[in-house]
mmCIF file of C-alpha atoms in Angstrom:
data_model
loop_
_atom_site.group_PDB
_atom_site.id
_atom_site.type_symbol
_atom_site.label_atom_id
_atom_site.label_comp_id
_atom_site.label_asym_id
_atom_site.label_seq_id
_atom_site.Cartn_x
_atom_site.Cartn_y
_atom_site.Cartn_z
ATOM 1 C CA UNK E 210 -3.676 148.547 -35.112
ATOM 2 C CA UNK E 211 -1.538 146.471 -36.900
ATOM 3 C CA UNK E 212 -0.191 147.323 -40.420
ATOM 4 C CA UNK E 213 1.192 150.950 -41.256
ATOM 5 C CA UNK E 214 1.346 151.549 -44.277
ATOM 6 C CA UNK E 215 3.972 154.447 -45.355
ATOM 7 C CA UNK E 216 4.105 156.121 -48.445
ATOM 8 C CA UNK E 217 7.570 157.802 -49.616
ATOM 9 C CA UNK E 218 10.424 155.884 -49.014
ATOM 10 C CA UNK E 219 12.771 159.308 -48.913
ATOM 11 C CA UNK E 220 14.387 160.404 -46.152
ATOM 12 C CA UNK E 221 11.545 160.765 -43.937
ATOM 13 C CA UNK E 222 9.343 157.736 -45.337
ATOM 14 C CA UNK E 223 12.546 155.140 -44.254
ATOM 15 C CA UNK E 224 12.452 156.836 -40.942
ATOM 16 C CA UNK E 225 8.947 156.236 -40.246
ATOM 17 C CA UNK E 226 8.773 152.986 -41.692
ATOM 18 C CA UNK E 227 12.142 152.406 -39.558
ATOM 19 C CA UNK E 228 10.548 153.581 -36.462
ATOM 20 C CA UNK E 229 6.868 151.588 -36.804
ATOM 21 C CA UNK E 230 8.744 148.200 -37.610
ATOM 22 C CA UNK E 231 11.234 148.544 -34.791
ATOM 23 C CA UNK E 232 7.913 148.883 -32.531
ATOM 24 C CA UNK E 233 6.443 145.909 -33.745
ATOM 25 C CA UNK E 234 4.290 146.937 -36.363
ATOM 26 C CA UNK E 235 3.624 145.433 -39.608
ATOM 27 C CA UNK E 236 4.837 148.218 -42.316
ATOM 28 C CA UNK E 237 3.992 148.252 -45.966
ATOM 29 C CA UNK E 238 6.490 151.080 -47.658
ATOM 30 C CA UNK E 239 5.011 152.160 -50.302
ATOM 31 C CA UNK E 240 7.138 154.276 -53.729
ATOM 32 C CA UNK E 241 6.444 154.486 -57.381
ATOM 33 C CA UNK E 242 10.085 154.533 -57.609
ATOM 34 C CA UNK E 243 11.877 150.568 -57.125
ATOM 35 C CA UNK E 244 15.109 152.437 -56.838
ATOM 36 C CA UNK E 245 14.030 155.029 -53.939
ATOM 37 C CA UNK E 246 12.205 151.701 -51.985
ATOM 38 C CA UNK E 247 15.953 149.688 -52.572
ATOM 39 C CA UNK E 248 17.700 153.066 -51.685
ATOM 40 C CA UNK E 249 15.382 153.303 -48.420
ATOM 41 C CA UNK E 250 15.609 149.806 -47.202
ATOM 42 C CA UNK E 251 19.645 149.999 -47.519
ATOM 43 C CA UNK E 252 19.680 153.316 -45.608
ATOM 44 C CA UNK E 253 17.137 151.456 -42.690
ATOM 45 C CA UNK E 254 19.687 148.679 -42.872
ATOM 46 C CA UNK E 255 22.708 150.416 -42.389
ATOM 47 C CA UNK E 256 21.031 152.291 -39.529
ATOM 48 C CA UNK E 257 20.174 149.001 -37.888
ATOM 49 C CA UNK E 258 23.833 147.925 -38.536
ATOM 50 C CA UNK E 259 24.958 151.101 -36.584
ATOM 51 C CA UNK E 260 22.381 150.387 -33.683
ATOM 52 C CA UNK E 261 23.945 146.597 -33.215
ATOM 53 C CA UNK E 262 27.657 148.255 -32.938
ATOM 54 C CA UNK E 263 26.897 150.334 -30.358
ATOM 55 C CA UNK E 264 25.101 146.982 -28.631
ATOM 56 C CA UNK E 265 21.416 149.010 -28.731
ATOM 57 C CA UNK E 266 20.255 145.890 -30.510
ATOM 58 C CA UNK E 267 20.529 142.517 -31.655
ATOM 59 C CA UNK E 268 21.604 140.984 -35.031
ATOM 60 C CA UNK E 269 18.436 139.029 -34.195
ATOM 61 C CA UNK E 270 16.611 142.476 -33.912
ATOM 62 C CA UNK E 271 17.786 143.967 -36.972
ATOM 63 C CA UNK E 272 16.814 141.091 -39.161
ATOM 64 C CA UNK E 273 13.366 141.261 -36.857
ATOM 65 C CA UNK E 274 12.894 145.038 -37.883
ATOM 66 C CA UNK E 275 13.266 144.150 -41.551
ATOM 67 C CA UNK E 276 11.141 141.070 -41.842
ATOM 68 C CA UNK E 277 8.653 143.915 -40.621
ATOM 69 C CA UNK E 278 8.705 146.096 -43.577
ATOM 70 C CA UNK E 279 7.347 144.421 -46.677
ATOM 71 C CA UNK E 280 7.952 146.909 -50.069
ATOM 72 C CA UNK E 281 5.661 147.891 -52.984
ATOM 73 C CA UNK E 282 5.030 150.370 -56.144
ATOM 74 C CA UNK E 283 1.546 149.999 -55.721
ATOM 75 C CA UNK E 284 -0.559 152.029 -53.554
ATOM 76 C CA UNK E 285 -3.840 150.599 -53.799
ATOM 77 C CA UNK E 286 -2.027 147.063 -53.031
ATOM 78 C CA UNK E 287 -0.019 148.716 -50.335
ATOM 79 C CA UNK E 288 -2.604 149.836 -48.349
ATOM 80 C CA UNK E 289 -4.892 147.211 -48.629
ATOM 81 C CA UNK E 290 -4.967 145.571 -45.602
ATOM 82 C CA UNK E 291 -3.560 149.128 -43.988
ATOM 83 C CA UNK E 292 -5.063 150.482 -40.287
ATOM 84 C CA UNK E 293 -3.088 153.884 -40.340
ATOM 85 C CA UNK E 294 -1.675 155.262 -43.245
ATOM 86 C CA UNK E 295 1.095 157.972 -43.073
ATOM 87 C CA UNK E 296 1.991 160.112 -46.614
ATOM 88 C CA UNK E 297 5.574 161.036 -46.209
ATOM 89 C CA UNK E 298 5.783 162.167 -50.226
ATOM 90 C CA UNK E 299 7.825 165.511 -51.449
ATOM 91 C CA UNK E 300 6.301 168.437 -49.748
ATOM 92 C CA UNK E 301 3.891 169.257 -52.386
ATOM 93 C CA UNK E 302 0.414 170.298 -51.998
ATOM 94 C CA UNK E 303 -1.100 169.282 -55.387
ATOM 95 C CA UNK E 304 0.841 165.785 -54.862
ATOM 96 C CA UNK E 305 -0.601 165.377 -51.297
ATOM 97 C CA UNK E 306 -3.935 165.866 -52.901
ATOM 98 C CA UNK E 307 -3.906 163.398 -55.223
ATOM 99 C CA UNK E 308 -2.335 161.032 -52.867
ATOM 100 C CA UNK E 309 -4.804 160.934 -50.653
ATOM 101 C CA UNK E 310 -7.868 161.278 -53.016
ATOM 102 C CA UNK E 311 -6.720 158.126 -53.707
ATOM 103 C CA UNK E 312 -5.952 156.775 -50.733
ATOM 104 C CA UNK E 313 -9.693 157.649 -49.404
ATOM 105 C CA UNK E 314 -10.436 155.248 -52.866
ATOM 106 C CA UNK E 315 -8.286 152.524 -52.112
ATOM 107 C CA UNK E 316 -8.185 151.972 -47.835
ATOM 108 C CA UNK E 317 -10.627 150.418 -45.867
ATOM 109 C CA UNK E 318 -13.563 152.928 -43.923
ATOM 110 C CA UNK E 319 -11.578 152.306 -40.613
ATOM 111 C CA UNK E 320 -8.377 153.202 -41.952
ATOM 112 C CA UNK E 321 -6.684 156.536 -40.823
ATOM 113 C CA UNK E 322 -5.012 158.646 -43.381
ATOM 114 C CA UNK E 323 -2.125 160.947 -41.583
ATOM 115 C CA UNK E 324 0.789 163.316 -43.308
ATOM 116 C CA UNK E 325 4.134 164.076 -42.268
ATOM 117 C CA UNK E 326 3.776 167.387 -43.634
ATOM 118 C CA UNK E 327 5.843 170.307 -41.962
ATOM 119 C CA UNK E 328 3.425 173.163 -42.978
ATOM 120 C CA UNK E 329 0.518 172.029 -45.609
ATOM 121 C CA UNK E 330 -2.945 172.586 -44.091
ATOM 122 C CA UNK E 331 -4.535 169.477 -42.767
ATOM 123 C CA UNK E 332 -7.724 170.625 -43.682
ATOM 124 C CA UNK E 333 -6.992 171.547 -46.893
ATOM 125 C CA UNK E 334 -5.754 167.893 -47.570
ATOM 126 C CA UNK E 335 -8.787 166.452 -45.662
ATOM 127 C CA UNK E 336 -11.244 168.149 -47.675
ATOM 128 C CA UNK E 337 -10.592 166.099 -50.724
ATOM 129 C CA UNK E 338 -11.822 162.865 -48.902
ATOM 130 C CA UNK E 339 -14.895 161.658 -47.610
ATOM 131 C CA UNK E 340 -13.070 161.405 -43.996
ATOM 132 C CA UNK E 341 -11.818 164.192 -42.819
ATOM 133 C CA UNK E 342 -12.836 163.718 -39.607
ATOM 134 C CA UNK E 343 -9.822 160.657 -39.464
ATOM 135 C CA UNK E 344 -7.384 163.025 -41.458
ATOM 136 C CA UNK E 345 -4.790 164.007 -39.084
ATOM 137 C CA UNK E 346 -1.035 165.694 -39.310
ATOM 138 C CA UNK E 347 1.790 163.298 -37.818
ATOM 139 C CA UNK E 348 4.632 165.804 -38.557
ATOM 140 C CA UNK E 349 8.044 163.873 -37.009
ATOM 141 C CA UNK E 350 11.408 164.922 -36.987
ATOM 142 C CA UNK E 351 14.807 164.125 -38.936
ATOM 143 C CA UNK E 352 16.467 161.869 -38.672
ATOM 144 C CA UNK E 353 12.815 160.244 -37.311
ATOM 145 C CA UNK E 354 14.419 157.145 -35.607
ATOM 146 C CA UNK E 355 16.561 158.928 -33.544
ATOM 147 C CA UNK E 356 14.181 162.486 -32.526
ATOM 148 C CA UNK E 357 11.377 162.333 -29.853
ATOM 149 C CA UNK E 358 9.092 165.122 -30.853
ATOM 150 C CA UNK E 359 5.949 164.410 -33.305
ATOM 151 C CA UNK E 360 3.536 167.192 -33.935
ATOM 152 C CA UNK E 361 0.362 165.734 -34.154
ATOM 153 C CA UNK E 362 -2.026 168.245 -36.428
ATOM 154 C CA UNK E 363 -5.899 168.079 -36.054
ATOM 155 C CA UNK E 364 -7.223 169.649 -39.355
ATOM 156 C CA UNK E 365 -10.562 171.718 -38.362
ATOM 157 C CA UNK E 366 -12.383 168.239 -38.326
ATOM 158 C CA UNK E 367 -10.414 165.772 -37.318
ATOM 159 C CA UNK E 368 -12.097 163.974 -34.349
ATOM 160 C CA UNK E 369 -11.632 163.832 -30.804
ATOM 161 C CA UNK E 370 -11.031 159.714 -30.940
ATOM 162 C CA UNK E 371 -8.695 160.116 -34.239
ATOM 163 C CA UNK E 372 -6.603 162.677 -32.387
ATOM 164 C CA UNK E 373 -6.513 160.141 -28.941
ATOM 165 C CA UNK E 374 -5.447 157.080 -31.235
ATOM 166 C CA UNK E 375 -2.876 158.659 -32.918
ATOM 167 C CA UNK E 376 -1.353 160.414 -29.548
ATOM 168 C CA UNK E 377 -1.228 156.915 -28.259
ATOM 169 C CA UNK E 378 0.288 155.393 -31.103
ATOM 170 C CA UNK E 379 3.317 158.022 -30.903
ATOM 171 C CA UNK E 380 4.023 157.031 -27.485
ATOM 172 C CA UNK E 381 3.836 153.334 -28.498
ATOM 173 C CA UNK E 382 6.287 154.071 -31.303
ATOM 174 C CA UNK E 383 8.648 155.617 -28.748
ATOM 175 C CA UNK E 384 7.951 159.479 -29.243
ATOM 176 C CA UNK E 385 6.763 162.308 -27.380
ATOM 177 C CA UNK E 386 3.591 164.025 -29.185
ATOM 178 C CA UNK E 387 2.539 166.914 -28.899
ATOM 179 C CA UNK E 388 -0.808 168.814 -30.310
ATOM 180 C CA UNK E 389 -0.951 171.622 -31.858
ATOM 181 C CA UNK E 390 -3.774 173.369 -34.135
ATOM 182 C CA UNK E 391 -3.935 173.385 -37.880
ATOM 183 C CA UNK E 392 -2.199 177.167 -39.005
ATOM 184 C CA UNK E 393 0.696 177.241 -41.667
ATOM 185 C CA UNK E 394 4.043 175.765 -40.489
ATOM 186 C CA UNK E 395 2.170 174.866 -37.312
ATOM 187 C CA UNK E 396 4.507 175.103 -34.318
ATOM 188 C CA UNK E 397 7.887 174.127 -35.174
ATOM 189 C CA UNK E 398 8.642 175.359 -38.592
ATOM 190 C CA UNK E 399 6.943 178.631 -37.695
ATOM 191 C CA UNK E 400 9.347 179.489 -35.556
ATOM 192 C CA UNK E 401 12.285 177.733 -37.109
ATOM 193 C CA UNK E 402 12.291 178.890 -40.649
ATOM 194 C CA UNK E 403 11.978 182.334 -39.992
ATOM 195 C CA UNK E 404 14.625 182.456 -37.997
ATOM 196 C CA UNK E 405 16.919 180.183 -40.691
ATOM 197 C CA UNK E 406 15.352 183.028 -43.513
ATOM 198 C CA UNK E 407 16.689 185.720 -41.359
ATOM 199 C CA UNK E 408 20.139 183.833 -41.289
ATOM 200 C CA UNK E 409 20.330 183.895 -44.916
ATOM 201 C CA UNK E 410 19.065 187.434 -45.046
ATOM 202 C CA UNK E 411 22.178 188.358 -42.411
ATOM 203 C CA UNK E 412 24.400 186.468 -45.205
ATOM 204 C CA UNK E 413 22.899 188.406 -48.058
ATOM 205 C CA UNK E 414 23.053 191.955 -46.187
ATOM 206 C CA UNK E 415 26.902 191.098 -45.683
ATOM 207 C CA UNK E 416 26.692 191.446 -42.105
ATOM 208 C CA UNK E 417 29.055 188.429 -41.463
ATOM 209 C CA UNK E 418 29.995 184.953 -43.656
ATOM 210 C CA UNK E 419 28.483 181.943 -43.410
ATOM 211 C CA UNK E 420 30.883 180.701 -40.758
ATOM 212 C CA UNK E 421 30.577 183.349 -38.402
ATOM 213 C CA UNK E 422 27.133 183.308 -38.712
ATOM 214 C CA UNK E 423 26.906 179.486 -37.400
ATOM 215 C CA UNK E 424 29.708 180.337 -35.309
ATOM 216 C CA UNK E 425 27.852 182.989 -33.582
ATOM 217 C CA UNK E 426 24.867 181.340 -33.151
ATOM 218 C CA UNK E 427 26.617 177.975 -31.953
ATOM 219 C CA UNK E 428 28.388 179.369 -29.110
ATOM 220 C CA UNK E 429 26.257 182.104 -28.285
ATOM 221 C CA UNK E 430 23.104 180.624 -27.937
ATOM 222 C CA UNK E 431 23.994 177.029 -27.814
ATOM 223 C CA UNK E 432 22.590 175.351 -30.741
ATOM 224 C CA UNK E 433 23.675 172.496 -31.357
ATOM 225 C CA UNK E 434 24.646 173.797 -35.179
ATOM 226 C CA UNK E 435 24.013 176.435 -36.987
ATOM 227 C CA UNK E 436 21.315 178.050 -38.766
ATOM 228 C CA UNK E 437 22.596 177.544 -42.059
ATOM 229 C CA UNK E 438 24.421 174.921 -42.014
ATOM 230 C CA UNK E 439 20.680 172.885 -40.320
ATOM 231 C CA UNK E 440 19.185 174.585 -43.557
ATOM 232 C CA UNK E 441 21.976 172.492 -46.133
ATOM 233 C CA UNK E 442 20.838 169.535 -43.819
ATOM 234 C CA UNK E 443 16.866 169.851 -43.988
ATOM 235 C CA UNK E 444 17.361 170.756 -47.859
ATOM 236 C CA UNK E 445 17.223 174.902 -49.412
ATOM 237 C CA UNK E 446 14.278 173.597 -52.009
ATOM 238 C CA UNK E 447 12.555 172.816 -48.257
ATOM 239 C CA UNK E 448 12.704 175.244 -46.540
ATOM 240 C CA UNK E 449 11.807 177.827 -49.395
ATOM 241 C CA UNK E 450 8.176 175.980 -50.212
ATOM 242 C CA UNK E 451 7.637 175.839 -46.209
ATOM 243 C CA UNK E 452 8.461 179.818 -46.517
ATOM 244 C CA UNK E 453 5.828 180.157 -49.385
ATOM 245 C CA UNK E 454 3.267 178.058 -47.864
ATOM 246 C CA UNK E 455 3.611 180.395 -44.609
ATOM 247 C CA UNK E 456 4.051 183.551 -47.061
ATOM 248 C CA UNK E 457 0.881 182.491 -49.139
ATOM 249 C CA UNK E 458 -0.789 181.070 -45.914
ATOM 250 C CA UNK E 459 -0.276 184.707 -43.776
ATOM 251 C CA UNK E 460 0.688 186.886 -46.225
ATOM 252 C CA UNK E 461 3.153 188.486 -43.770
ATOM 253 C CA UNK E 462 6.217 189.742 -45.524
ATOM 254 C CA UNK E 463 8.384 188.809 -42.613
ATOM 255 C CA UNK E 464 7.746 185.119 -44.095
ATOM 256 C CA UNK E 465 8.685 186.064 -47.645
ATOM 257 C CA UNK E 466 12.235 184.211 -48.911
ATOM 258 C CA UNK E 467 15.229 185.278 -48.878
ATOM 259 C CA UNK E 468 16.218 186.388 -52.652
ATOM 260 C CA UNK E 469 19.581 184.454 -51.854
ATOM 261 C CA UNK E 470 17.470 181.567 -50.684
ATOM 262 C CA UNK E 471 15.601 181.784 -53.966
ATOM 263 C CA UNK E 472 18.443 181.902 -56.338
ATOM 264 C CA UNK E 473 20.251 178.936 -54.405
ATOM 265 C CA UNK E 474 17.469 176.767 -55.043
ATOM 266 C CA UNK E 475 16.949 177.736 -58.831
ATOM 267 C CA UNK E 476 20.854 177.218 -59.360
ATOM 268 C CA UNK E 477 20.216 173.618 -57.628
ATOM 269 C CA UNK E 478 22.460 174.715 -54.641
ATOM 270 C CA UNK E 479 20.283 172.295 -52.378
ATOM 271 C CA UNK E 480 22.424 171.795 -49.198
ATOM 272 C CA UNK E 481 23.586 168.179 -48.584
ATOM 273 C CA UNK E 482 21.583 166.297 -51.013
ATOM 274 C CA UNK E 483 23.343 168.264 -54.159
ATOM 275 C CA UNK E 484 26.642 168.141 -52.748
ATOM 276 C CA UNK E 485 26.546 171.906 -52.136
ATOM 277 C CA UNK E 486 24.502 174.555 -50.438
ATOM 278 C CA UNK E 487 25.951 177.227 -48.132
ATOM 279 C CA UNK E 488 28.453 174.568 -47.309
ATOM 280 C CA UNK E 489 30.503 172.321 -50.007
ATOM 281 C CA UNK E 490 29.688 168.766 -49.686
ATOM 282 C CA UNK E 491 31.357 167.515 -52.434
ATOM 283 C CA UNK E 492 34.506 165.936 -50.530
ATOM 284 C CA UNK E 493 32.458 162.558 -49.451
ATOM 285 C CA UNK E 494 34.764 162.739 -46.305
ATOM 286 C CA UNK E 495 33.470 166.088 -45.501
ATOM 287 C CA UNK E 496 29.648 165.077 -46.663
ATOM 288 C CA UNK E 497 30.264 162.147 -44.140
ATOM 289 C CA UNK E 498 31.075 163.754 -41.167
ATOM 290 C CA UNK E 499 27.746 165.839 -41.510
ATOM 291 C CA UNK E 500 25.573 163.175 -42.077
ATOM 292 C CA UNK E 501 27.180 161.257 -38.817
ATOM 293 C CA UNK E 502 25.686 164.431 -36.712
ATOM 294 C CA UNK E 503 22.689 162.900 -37.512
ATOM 295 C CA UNK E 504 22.852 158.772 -36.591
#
């Protein structure tokens, strides 16, 4: 395996990329947008720049990382020549679809087509190609250059051999995987977002602000932040369509949004990326320090 191809050059899609061209792979990042791919190759630069000032690499590295990644608007040219490719587009089921009905078009036979969805079935998306048996979730973590855990997803027929390659290929890329089976928001963000829902719900029921709520759960049970300040980070508009894929997916009301999530994200109260969520991010001093958690 020697060319990833990467498709989404968000915040997720830069990571990967990042992560795959620091290992020595050849990436192809792949956006419809020229801005986003511009936007995502200044935000793997700077994170470079950071690793050389703390002496965790070379100037010589850096530049070594980003003669790796070579950037295009086209996916069928993208993925041409591509041995692994891994969709890292808006969490979006009817967008993942089309995605990879066209990816199955445009890559090779040999190629394997993996997601970075948090909570989409895999065999759902699988069962618009004619390979599902090499469809397979890679679900990493944000920021993805920095966190160890990937979640590697077998849809119902992913194979034995796709599943061993792509195990293997985490731990080459520097990252601990670990497999889990194909059920909405599969391990992590079935635990995690019901307990950031019930956060909000706490908030919304008036039992404490959002301070104290972070507060409480900082100190008292050691996280590392809190609950709803890591749901301004990971995005509101997020973590309500994981909710709704796990509400639709279960149909368990103790998955059902928050109304106060749901009115957040229809007022465009986003978290971090709008400047304002349960948090106010508009002071870029303030929006700084937060993002710094995370480098």
């Amino acid at each position: 395996m020697k060319n990833i191809a990467v498709i989404g050059a968000g915040t997720m899609g830069n990571g990967i990329a990042h992560t795959c061209a620091q290992a020595g792979f050849k990436v192809q990042l792949i956006d419809i947008s020229e801005v986003s791919l511009k936007k995502g190759m200044q935000t793997i630069s700077n994170n470079l720049d950071r690793m050389v000032s703390k002496e965790k690499i070379t100037e010589a590295d850096k530049q070594s990382v980003l003669n790796n990644i070579t950037t295009f608007t086209d996916i069928t040219e993208g993925v041409e020549y591509a041995s692994l490719v891994i969709e890292a587009a808006t969490e979006n089921l009817d967008l993942k679809l089309k995605i990879f009905k066209q990816l199955d078009k445009d890559c090779p036979e040999d190629t394997i087509l993996a997601t970075n969805t948090s909570s989409i079935s895999i065999t759902q998306i699988a069962s618009v190609t004619s390979r599902p048996e090499m469809v397979i979730g890679m679900h990493f973590m944000n920021p993805v250059p920095i966190m160890k855990l990937v979640e590697i997803i077998r849809g119902y027929n992913t194979s034995d051999t796709i599943t061993k390659t792509i195990m293997d290929l985490s731990v080459t890329l520097g990252k601990i995987p670990v497999e889990v089976n194909d059920y909405p928001g599969f391990v992590a963000n079935r635990i995690l977002m019901p307990m950031l829902n019930e956060s909000i719900e706490t908030l919304y029921n008036g039992v404490a602000g959002v301070e104290e709520i972070d507060t409480v759960m900082k100190l008292g049970m050691a996280h590392p932040m809190g609950p709803l300040q890591l749901a301004d980070f990971i995005g509101l508009d997020v973590c309500l369509s994981i909710l709704n894929v796990m509400y639709d997916g279960f149909k368990n009301p103790k998955y059902a949004p928050c109304p106060l999530l749901v009115n957040m994200v229809r007022a465009g109260k986003l978290g971090v990326k709008s400047g304002e969520g349960f948090y106010d991010y508009s002071q870029s001093k303030k929006a700084e320090q937060v993002s710094k958690q995370f480098q």
